[in-house]
Amino acid sequence: MVLGNYKSVVAARSTDNEILKGAQDGGIVTQLFAYALEEGIIDGAIVAGPSDEPWKPEPVIATSKAELLAARGTRYTLSPNISLLKEATRSYGLDRIGIVGTPCQMQAVRKAQLYPIGMRDVPDKIALAVGIFCMENFPYQGLEAMVEDHCNVKLESVKKLDIGKGKFWAYTERGAVAQIPLKVTHKYEQPGCHVCLDYVSNLADVSTGSVGAPDGWSTVFVRTKNGENAWSKAIGAGCFETKPIEEVKPGLDLVKKLATDKITKNQKTLDERATFGVGKGLRNPYL
Amino acid sequence: MVEKITVGHVHLSGCTGCLVSFADNYEGLFKILDDYADLVYALTLVDVRQIPEMDVALVEGSVCLQDKSSVEEIREAREKAKIVVALGGCAAYGNITRFCRGGQWNQPQMESYVPIGELIDVDLYIPGCAPTPQQIRNVCIMAYLLLKGTDEQKELAGAYLKPLMDLAQRGDEACGCDLMYDVINQGLCMGCGSCAAACPVRAVSMEYGKPNIDRDLCIKCGACYAQCPRSFFNFDVMNEFEGISELIKGVME
Ligand SMILES: Cc1cc2nc3c(=O)[nH]c(=O)nc-3n(C[C@H](O)[C@H](O)[C@H](O)COP(=O)(O)OP(=O)(O)OC[C@H]3O[C@@H](n4cnc5c(N)ncnc54)[C@H](O)[C@@H]3O)c2cc1C
Ligand code: SF4
Ligand code: SF4
Ligand code: SF4
């Protein structure tokens, strides 16, 4: 289950330059939602929108392309997107919900569907769940420390943040680039991430990330019937250009390696929790 | 058609919201009653005065200790039902009735309300205030498969129901604080926001990506804790979400 169940996997990027401009990688998420919105596959999408504080995301329900565009890019800090899941059906009256999230958020979506304990009318209304790859996430103050203290860059002046090639990168509006090795960022990781056993959003309808594909492109897994339906229609409409994953560098092997590394490391943490104290352990959420 | 299971709704001190929620499956309710379950007892819907033998008792409401008939009924339900389900926050955790102090017309002496688990063994909890129509539907379908299905269906239903059975074993107290004790304090919260979405009274807000519980607002329904992916998450069931969702859809068609 390292890469989860999937029907197909390709390298892809959006054909819309406006989307690509502010997107993190191939603009897969924004493009797919924009298309799904236009076609009525979804009537709105829960995304990580901007807030009053720089780089602090605020979950929002986007019902227009403009709102989707405003939410482009990766914010490496918590955006509790699931907090709007029931609200989307109530205050916004959505019957077909799109939602983007990290692997753990995709787990939350599926739990909400199979065990809708406080999620009235949610299960049948998830129309398109797009998962993003995720190695770890950071609390906002952690991100602040990484960018301001370690990269020596003001959060307000940052244009893009990225993790890749073993480093954390901050690009500023004025063209400066700061980078720090990931070993510096580890201590700022959210503790809850250390028991996480999913890298590539196994439970999403479509999941995507940068790893595996060349710069500016994304790796895309199509996993379910819903995902297949939306993806094939979007391809038919010319929303994406694609390349076979076998033909791009570094390719699926790297995805598999990183996923295996994450799962192995976090499984070890889970095992260690069992004997954390003296004759006493910590909870294992999966038992 | 295979034989149906028998289900009863036992109404203690609750607001009928749980029953309304069951009914909010609309045509799904008729499907359940037509094909899978005979409703053998339900004060509001069925003209039967004595609790009969049944496969599943869905109990709504907490028990008023000063109300003899309530105490009698919960005992009887336990004796006559194979599976007792605490339907909703009041039956499972006391919920809003925990805050009762008596003094109401026309029974001012009725003041102590306890969840049914304080008086009897309970097999399964459906937390929430009100529990959702879809969660009740899923439990009904799985209970049916568990009792009348093929071996494969029995196995699936068992795996599905286990966490809800574990909740019944876990205890009969719950509130937003359980997120604190079992998830946040245990270093497990990852800030998804499921708890905030689940809370019926908006007692949970997300501050810097983590839940903050307004304990004055919390009514102790248990939904936030049970909805949290880090309270329980069974990969066996969740990895099969597509197949199970289709199964449920198919069964209800
Ligand atoms: C915390 C985190 C860690 C990641 N780690 C990896 C990794 O290790 N390897 C990898 O290949 N990819 C990783 N990604 C995914 C990657 O950064 C991109 O999000 C992904 O490739 C989508 O890019 P895109 O151009 O297709 O999407 P875009 O069109 O740019 O859209 C991105 C979407 O993600 C949403 N989003 C942004 N931040 C968050 C957030 N914090 N929580 C939830 N939703 C958010 C946005 O609202 C937007 O809708 C990570 C993402 C996050 C948020
Ligand atoms: S590492 Fe896991 S728990 Fe942490 S944000 Fe990513 S998907 Fe969620
Ligand atoms: S915080 Fe909300 S969901 Fe949680 S137990 Fe209290 S009322 Fe219920
Ligand atoms: S539901 Fe999500 S945000 Fe709430 S306590 Fe659980 S993991 Fe944390």
XYZ file of C-alpha atoms and ligand atoms in Angstrom:
617
model
C 0.000 0.000 0.000
C 2.973 2.311 -0.363
C 1.439 4.131 -3.337
C -2.170 3.088 -2.667
C -4.678 1.805 -5.210
C -4.627 3.620 -8.505
C -5.923 3.231 -12.014
C -3.286 5.298 -13.782
C -0.359 7.621 -13.122
C 1.096 10.277 -15.408
C 3.189 13.435 -15.403
C 1.019 16.420 -16.210
C 0.663 20.154 -16.183
C -2.110 22.617 -16.828
C -2.401 24.181 -20.279
C -3.653 27.445 -18.745
C -0.815 29.926 -18.276
C -2.808 32.054 -15.869
C -3.156 29.030 -13.565
C 0.473 27.979 -13.962
C 1.727 31.418 -12.992
C 0.880 31.124 -9.316
C 0.539 27.368 -8.986
C 2.965 25.328 -6.927
C 3.798 22.708 -9.530
C 1.782 21.759 -12.605
C -1.336 23.592 -11.416
C -3.177 20.279 -11.279
C -5.390 21.110 -8.320
C -6.499 24.540 -9.467
C -7.002 23.439 -13.077
C -8.966 20.319 -12.182
C -11.277 22.205 -9.819
C -11.735 25.072 -12.280
C -12.743 22.590 -14.965
C -14.966 20.592 -12.605
C -16.681 23.803 -11.517
C -17.310 24.862 -15.079
C -18.694 21.435 -16.008
C -20.892 21.127 -12.921
C -18.949 18.118 -11.608
C -18.622 20.170 -8.420
C -20.515 23.270 -7.276
C -17.677 24.498 -5.096
C -14.360 23.426 -3.640
C -12.862 23.685 -0.183
C -9.365 25.068 -0.633
C -6.707 26.786 1.462
C -7.335 30.452 0.786
C -5.421 33.505 1.895
C -5.880 35.142 5.313
C -4.832 38.359 7.040
C -1.464 36.929 8.026
C 1.182 36.229 5.375
C 1.367 32.547 4.368
C -1.237 31.535 6.947
C -3.978 29.749 5.014
C -7.647 29.984 5.849
C -9.961 27.243 4.574
C -12.490 28.727 2.145
C -15.232 27.451 -0.096
C -14.371 28.601 -3.602
C -17.274 28.849 -5.992
C -15.505 30.793 -8.731
C -12.310 30.471 -10.717
C -11.058 33.717 -9.170
C -11.337 32.214 -5.695
C -9.522 29.087 -6.852
C -6.738 31.220 -8.308
C -6.393 33.124 -5.044
C -5.780 29.809 -3.262
C -3.042 28.521 -5.597
C 0.316 27.417 -4.276
C 1.497 25.487 -1.225
C 1.293 26.920 2.267
C 3.477 24.657 4.428
C 1.318 25.123 7.460
C -1.958 23.805 8.794
C -5.092 24.592 6.888
C -7.939 22.687 8.557
C -9.882 22.248 5.316
C -12.141 19.561 6.763
C -13.555 22.100 9.219
C -15.746 23.380 6.367
C -16.987 20.019 5.153
C -20.406 20.127 6.806
C -20.656 23.885 6.407
C -20.286 23.423 2.651
C -23.523 21.440 2.541
C -25.361 23.774 4.897
C -24.472 27.450 4.666
C -23.306 27.074 1.070
C -25.829 24.444 0.022
C -23.317 22.511 -2.068
C -24.535 19.149 -3.375
C -21.255 18.277 -5.080
C -18.257 19.179 -3.012
C -14.681 19.414 -4.196
C -12.010 19.309 -1.532
C -8.226 19.451 -1.574
C -6.070 18.237 1.254
C -3.080 16.410 2.602
C -3.176 12.601 2.953
C -4.426 12.875 6.541
C -7.218 15.166 5.341
C -8.174 12.614 2.704
C -8.353 10.070 5.530
C -10.648 12.478 7.352
C -12.860 12.796 4.270
C -13.225 9.031 3.927
C -13.881 8.611 7.624
C -16.547 11.298 7.323
C -18.150 9.286 4.528
C -18.029 5.882 6.156
C -18.561 7.042 9.743
C -20.505 10.302 9.350
C -20.890 10.720 13.088
C -21.134 14.494 13.137
C -21.304 14.955 9.378
C -24.952 15.037 8.482
C -25.604 14.768 4.735
C -21.903 14.783 3.911
C -21.244 11.189 2.717
C -23.024 11.342 -0.611
C -21.841 14.837 -1.458
C -18.117 14.384 -1.903
C -17.787 14.722 -5.661
C -14.049 15.202 -6.072
C -11.399 14.794 -3.373
C -7.982 15.877 -4.608
C -5.095 14.814 -2.393
C -1.618 16.311 -2.376
C 1.569 14.447 -1.507
C 2.895 15.311 1.935
C 6.004 14.412 3.885
C 5.175 16.623 6.873
C 3.464 19.861 7.828
C 4.417 22.714 10.150
C 2.566 24.821 12.699
C 2.429 28.472 11.619
C 4.971 29.573 14.189
C 7.275 26.820 12.949
C 7.015 28.147 9.411
C 7.670 31.634 10.720
C 10.840 30.455 12.461
C 12.037 28.601 9.363
C 11.495 31.551 7.045
C 12.304 34.516 9.278
C 14.956 33.127 11.625
C 16.687 30.549 9.464
C 16.212 31.892 5.919
C 16.446 35.440 7.182
C 13.548 36.549 5.005
C 10.393 38.413 6.053
C 7.262 36.276 5.534
C 5.525 39.289 3.928
C 8.170 39.459 1.217
C 7.988 35.784 0.248
C 6.576 34.976 -3.175
C 6.917 31.212 -3.083
C 7.946 28.503 -0.638
C 9.014 25.080 -1.783
C 10.531 21.853 -0.548
C 12.672 19.931 -2.994
C 16.112 18.467 -3.601
C 16.601 18.013 0.125
C 16.088 21.696 0.927
C 13.477 24.191 2.050
C 13.368 27.197 -0.301
C 12.061 30.748 0.088
C 11.773 32.972 -2.982
C 11.154 36.668 -2.397
C 9.210 39.193 -4.439
C 12.472 40.966 -5.276
C 14.149 37.875 -6.644
C 16.261 36.686 -3.710
C 16.412 32.957 -3.023
C 17.127 31.548 0.428
C 17.464 27.874 1.234
C 18.117 25.765 4.282
C 18.722 22.019 4.581
C 15.768 19.946 5.736
C 17.659 18.819 8.814
C 17.094 22.340 10.154
C 13.365 22.179 9.516
C 12.742 18.791 11.160
C 12.391 20.122 14.668
C 9.600 22.462 13.559
C 7.462 19.649 12.145
C 4.022 19.085 13.524
C 4.264 16.178 16.003
C 1.063 14.581 14.715
C 2.793 14.033 11.365
C 5.162 11.542 12.925
C 2.511 8.828 13.102
C 1.308 9.432 9.547
C 1.475 6.414 7.234
C 0.506 7.940 3.904
C 2.660 10.010 1.548
C 0.700 10.154 -1.693
C -2.907 10.578 -0.539
C -3.897 6.956 -1.060
C -7.535 7.717 -0.339
C -8.043 10.634 -2.703
C -9.935 10.459 -5.980
C -6.973 12.076 -7.712
C -3.675 12.736 -5.963
C -0.778 14.902 -7.030
C 2.605 16.223 -6.021
C 5.826 17.489 -7.487
C 7.958 14.491 -6.664
C 8.639 12.232 -9.620
C 7.978 14.872 -12.273
C 10.306 17.513 -13.750
C 10.186 21.111 -12.454
C 6.903 22.789 -13.283
C 5.216 19.434 -13.802
C 3.325 17.172 -11.411
C 2.893 13.481 -10.822
C -0.809 12.580 -10.920
C -2.441 9.387 -9.644
C -6.012 8.714 -10.720
C -7.459 6.458 -8.080
C -11.231 6.072 -8.111
C -14.180 6.079 -10.497
C -15.008 9.662 -9.523
C -11.415 10.639 -10.123
C -11.258 8.810 -13.431
C -14.436 10.490 -14.609
C -13.267 14.020 -13.813
C -9.721 13.450 -15.041
C -10.612 11.867 -18.376
C -13.128 14.594 -19.137
C -10.562 17.265 -18.255
C -7.996 15.603 -20.535
C -10.614 15.423 -23.292
C -11.257 19.139 -22.871
C -7.552 19.890 -23.282
C -7.000 21.101 -19.714
C -3.717 19.248 -19.283
C -0.717 18.167 -21.281
C 0.614 14.811 -20.122
C 3.653 12.594 -20.488
C 3.952 8.923 -19.629
C 5.504 8.688 -16.174
C 8.072 6.182 -17.506
C 9.465 8.847 -19.812
C 10.146 11.560 -17.238
C 12.906 12.005 -14.710
C 13.200 11.241 -11.820
C 10.022 9.166 -12.222
C 7.968 6.859 -10.052
C 10.948 5.212 -8.362
C 11.636 8.377 -6.399
C 7.984 8.650 -5.344
C 8.102 5.059 -4.163
C 11.352 5.635 -2.314
C 10.122 8.719 -0.460
C 6.804 7.076 0.362
C 8.586 4.015 1.718
C 10.981 6.177 3.739
C 8.113 8.105 5.305
C 6.092 5.037 6.170
C 9.086 3.158 7.580
C 10.171 6.091 9.732
C 6.697 6.815 11.059
C 5.879 3.151 11.652
C 8.988 3.081 13.832
C 7.706 6.090 15.785
C 4.379 4.335 16.241
C 6.127 1.212 17.506
C 8.245 3.234 19.904
C 5.149 4.907 21.311
C 3.989 1.545 22.611
C 6.846 1.506 25.147
C 7.285 5.238 25.590
C 6.885 5.174 29.341
C 7.855 2.618 31.966
C 5.373 -0.186 31.568
C 3.102 2.316 29.854
C 2.711 3.441 26.292
C 1.096 6.140 24.239
C -2.012 5.648 22.118
C -1.858 4.106 18.674
C -4.689 5.631 16.650
C -4.750 2.743 14.206
C -5.488 -0.061 16.654
C -35.561 -12.191 0.088
C -33.717 -13.306 3.185
C -35.536 -12.843 6.453
C -35.390 -9.410 8.029
C -33.905 -8.450 11.350
C -36.127 -7.012 14.052
C -35.410 -3.541 15.334
C -37.003 -1.487 18.070
C -36.718 2.137 19.076
C -36.747 2.564 22.837
C -37.480 6.125 23.847
C -36.114 7.333 27.181
C -35.270 10.919 28.106
C -34.476 12.281 24.694
C -35.984 14.914 22.451
C -37.041 12.587 19.604
C -34.306 14.168 17.505
C -32.620 10.788 17.082
C -35.839 9.236 15.778
C -36.395 12.173 13.457
C -32.856 11.687 12.211
C -33.610 8.014 11.489
C -36.706 9.164 9.584
C -34.615 11.716 7.698
C -33.342 8.875 5.563
C -36.642 9.550 3.720
C -37.228 6.834 1.119
C -34.155 5.126 2.565
C -36.164 4.521 5.731
C -38.857 2.737 3.729
C -36.192 0.727 1.952
C -34.777 -0.368 5.289
C -38.239 -1.225 6.619
C -39.328 -2.944 3.405
C -36.305 -5.136 2.889
C -34.063 -5.394 5.909
C -35.682 -4.610 9.211
C -39.066 -4.979 10.845
C -39.739 -2.157 13.256
C -41.258 -4.106 16.119
C -41.322 -1.346 18.707
C -41.339 2.461 18.566
C -43.715 4.492 20.689
C -44.133 7.154 18.048
C -44.517 4.872 15.054
C -45.666 1.411 16.103
C -48.702 0.469 18.155
C -46.974 -1.928 20.569
C -47.010 -1.181 24.290
C -44.668 -3.828 25.711
C -41.022 -4.147 24.711
C -40.832 -7.340 22.606
C -37.892 -9.646 21.874
C -35.768 -8.109 19.105
C -32.411 -8.288 17.374
C -31.453 -4.639 17.748
C -32.705 -2.069 20.226
C -31.932 1.508 19.280
C -32.148 3.389 22.545
C -32.686 7.127 22.438
C -32.270 9.303 25.513
C -30.738 8.972 28.938
C -32.319 7.310 31.961
C -34.005 9.437 34.602
C -33.212 7.719 37.873
C -36.377 9.085 39.479
C -38.576 7.750 36.710
C -39.360 4.122 37.539
C -40.710 3.307 34.112
C -37.512 4.541 32.397
C -35.338 2.406 34.635
C -37.627 -0.539 34.014
C -37.562 -0.009 30.275
C -33.810 0.085 29.935
C -33.512 -3.124 31.959
C -36.117 -4.748 29.793
C -34.480 -3.554 26.609
C -31.218 -5.165 27.692
C -32.960 -8.432 28.478
C -34.938 -8.599 25.271
C -32.514 -7.301 22.657
C -29.540 -9.164 21.230
C -27.752 -5.909 20.446
C -28.308 -2.690 22.375
C -27.312 0.464 20.549
C -27.003 3.803 22.319
C -28.524 6.016 19.666
C -27.237 9.531 20.057
C -25.380 11.587 22.612
C -27.946 11.308 25.430
C -28.030 7.518 25.465
C -24.278 7.229 24.990
C -22.944 10.062 27.104
C -25.815 11.843 28.846
C -25.341 14.775 26.505
C -27.483 17.821 27.319
C -29.434 15.921 30.002
C -26.235 15.941 32.087
C -27.036 19.571 32.794
C -30.513 18.917 34.161
C -31.148 20.068 37.734
C -34.814 19.159 38.072
C -37.566 21.558 38.980
C -39.529 21.217 35.747
C -43.284 20.989 35.559
C -44.879 18.582 36.008
C -42.250 16.324 37.556
C -40.021 18.740 39.529
C -38.364 15.884 41.425
C -36.865 14.376 38.263
C -33.326 15.650 38.295
C -30.772 12.882 37.732
C -30.153 11.609 34.251
C -27.507 9.050 33.325
C -26.459 7.526 30.006
C -27.721 4.000 29.589
C -24.232 2.577 29.978
C -24.303 3.450 33.666
C -27.086 0.914 34.182
C -26.620 -1.757 31.533
C -23.968 -3.131 29.183
C -24.213 -1.431 25.816
C -22.950 -3.041 22.623
C -22.509 -0.099 20.325
C -22.533 3.677 20.381
C -23.719 6.102 17.753
C -22.583 9.421 19.199
C -23.750 12.831 18.080
C -26.575 15.230 18.687
C -28.483 14.384 16.666
C -26.799 11.304 15.255
C -26.807 11.630 11.491
C -29.306 9.836 9.262
C -26.423 8.371 7.283
C -24.654 6.973 10.343
C -27.847 5.333 11.567
C -28.449 3.944 8.075
C -24.918 2.535 7.922
C -25.287 0.836 11.297
C -28.648 -0.652 10.273
C -27.190 -2.041 7.053
C -24.111 -3.405 8.789
C -26.183 -4.918 11.605
C -28.279 -6.633 8.959
C -25.187 -7.961 7.151
C -23.696 -9.083 10.442
C -26.780 -11.071 11.384
C -28.006 -12.275 7.986
C -25.216 -11.799 5.458
C -22.756 -14.132 3.763
C -19.501 -14.946 5.547
C -17.721 -12.222 3.628
C -20.394 -9.669 4.476
C -20.293 -10.706 8.121
C -16.585 -10.062 8.187
C -16.939 -6.627 6.624
C -19.803 -5.685 8.926
C -17.815 -6.857 11.947
C -14.820 -4.748 10.935
C -17.052 -1.756 10.282
C -18.904 -1.989 13.576
C -15.875 -2.721 15.762
C -14.827 0.894 16.433
C -18.384 1.795 17.406
C -18.384 -1.207 19.733
C -15.037 -0.101 21.132
C -16.571 3.294 21.862
C -19.178 1.533 23.989
C -16.360 -0.196 25.880
C -14.433 3.024 26.287
C -16.870 4.557 28.699
C -19.963 6.681 29.051
C -18.401 10.069 29.546
C -17.391 12.229 26.635
C -16.946 15.816 25.708
C -14.655 18.013 23.693
C -12.038 17.399 26.381
C -11.537 13.887 25.037
C -9.863 15.423 22.018
C -7.503 17.024 24.467
C -6.824 13.867 26.469
C -6.744 11.208 23.752
C -5.578 13.113 20.699
C -3.876 16.450 21.391
C -2.151 15.534 24.651
C -1.080 12.265 23.058
C 0.736 14.091 20.264
C -1.615 12.821 17.581
C -3.572 15.837 16.335
C -2.700 16.859 12.787
C -5.080 19.772 12.442
C -7.588 18.476 9.913
C -10.608 20.248 11.430
C -12.963 17.237 11.435
C -13.782 17.922 15.064
C -14.871 21.486 14.311
C -17.051 20.301 11.443
C -18.627 17.597 13.594
C -19.607 19.745 16.558
C -23.330 20.553 16.485
C -23.018 23.569 18.759
C -19.869 25.079 17.252
C -17.946 24.628 20.469
C -14.803 23.727 18.525
C -12.919 26.422 16.661
C -9.599 26.051 14.917
C -6.902 28.380 16.265
C -3.646 28.307 14.323
C -4.726 24.994 12.864
C -5.538 23.243 16.134
C -8.870 22.753 17.894
C -9.854 24.982 20.737
C -12.829 23.795 22.761
C -15.209 26.222 24.361
C -16.172 24.092 27.318
C -19.108 26.275 28.271
C -20.713 25.542 24.927
C -19.963 21.811 24.806
C -23.038 19.657 25.435
C -21.111 16.361 25.677
C -22.431 14.644 22.579
C -19.176 12.869 21.733
C -19.274 13.636 18.001
C -15.968 15.504 17.771
C -14.007 12.709 19.365
C -15.590 9.931 17.343
C -15.224 11.880 14.079
C -11.528 12.592 14.620
C -9.381 10.428 12.320
C -6.926 10.054 15.173
C -9.455 8.646 17.659
C -9.877 5.539 15.562
C -8.935 4.785 12.000
C -9.252 1.253 10.700
C -7.333 0.858 7.463
C -9.231 -2.383 6.672
C -12.454 -0.478 6.331
C -11.302 2.962 5.240
C -9.080 1.681 2.412
C -12.179 0.043 0.954
C -14.209 3.231 1.059
C -15.185 3.111 -2.585
C -16.472 -0.464 -2.478
C -18.258 0.042 0.828
C -19.883 3.290 -0.336
C -21.093 1.462 -3.435
C -22.313 -1.446 -1.353
C -24.333 0.899 0.858
C -25.694 2.708 -2.166
C -26.591 -0.576 -3.833
C -28.324 -1.897 -0.747
C -30.400 1.285 -0.482
C -31.502 1.276 -4.125
C 2.240 20.571 3.954
C 2.513 20.113 2.549
C 3.559 19.233 2.292
C 3.818 18.794 0.988
N 4.836 17.895 0.778
C 5.041 17.427 -0.483
C 6.049 16.467 -0.734
O 6.747 16.013 0.172
N 6.222 16.034 -2.003
C 5.447 16.486 -3.037
O 5.645 16.059 -4.179
N 4.487 17.384 -2.822
C 4.261 17.868 -1.583
N 3.246 18.772 -1.370
C 2.335 19.105 -2.483
C 2.828 20.199 -3.374
O 3.457 21.194 -2.639
C 1.658 20.866 -4.119
O 0.653 21.252 -3.217
C 1.029 19.945 -5.117
O 1.985 19.439 -6.022
C -0.069 20.653 -5.872
O 0.471 21.592 -6.751
P -0.385 22.121 -7.965
O 0.468 23.078 -8.739
O -1.007 20.980 -8.671
O -1.563 22.844 -7.207
P -2.008 24.352 -7.123
O -2.811 24.628 -8.338
O -0.861 25.226 -6.778
O -2.993 24.252 -5.905
C -2.584 23.819 -4.618
C -3.804 23.579 -3.805
O -3.432 23.110 -2.518
C -4.092 23.863 -1.521
N -3.237 23.964 -0.337
C -2.150 24.753 -0.201
N -1.607 24.616 1.012
C -2.375 23.716 1.667
C -2.322 23.154 2.961
N -1.385 23.481 3.843
N -3.254 22.258 3.306
C -4.230 21.917 2.440
N -4.338 22.409 1.195
C -3.405 23.302 0.807
C -4.348 25.191 -2.167
O -5.450 25.849 -1.608
C -4.598 24.838 -3.616
O -5.951 24.564 -3.839
C 2.995 19.238 -0.069
C 1.944 20.120 0.180
C 1.691 20.563 1.487
C 0.525 21.500 1.736
S 2.543 14.261 7.225
Fe 0.621 13.194 7.331
S -0.322 14.004 9.184
Fe 1.233 15.448 8.596
S 0.168 16.951 7.334
Fe 1.108 15.447 5.979
S -0.510 13.977 5.633
Fe -1.088 15.155 7.434
S -17.232 19.819 21.690
Fe -19.083 19.750 20.410
S -18.935 17.782 19.317
Fe -17.516 17.690 21.020
S -18.677 16.697 22.645
Fe -18.865 18.919 22.921
S -20.743 19.453 21.867
Fe -20.175 17.427 21.135
S -10.305 15.958 14.265
Fe -8.371 16.609 13.312
S -8.053 18.659 14.188
Fe -9.578 17.669 15.479
S -8.396 16.723 17.146
Fe -8.641 15.189 15.533
S -6.796 15.366 14.289
Fe -6.950 17.233 15.509
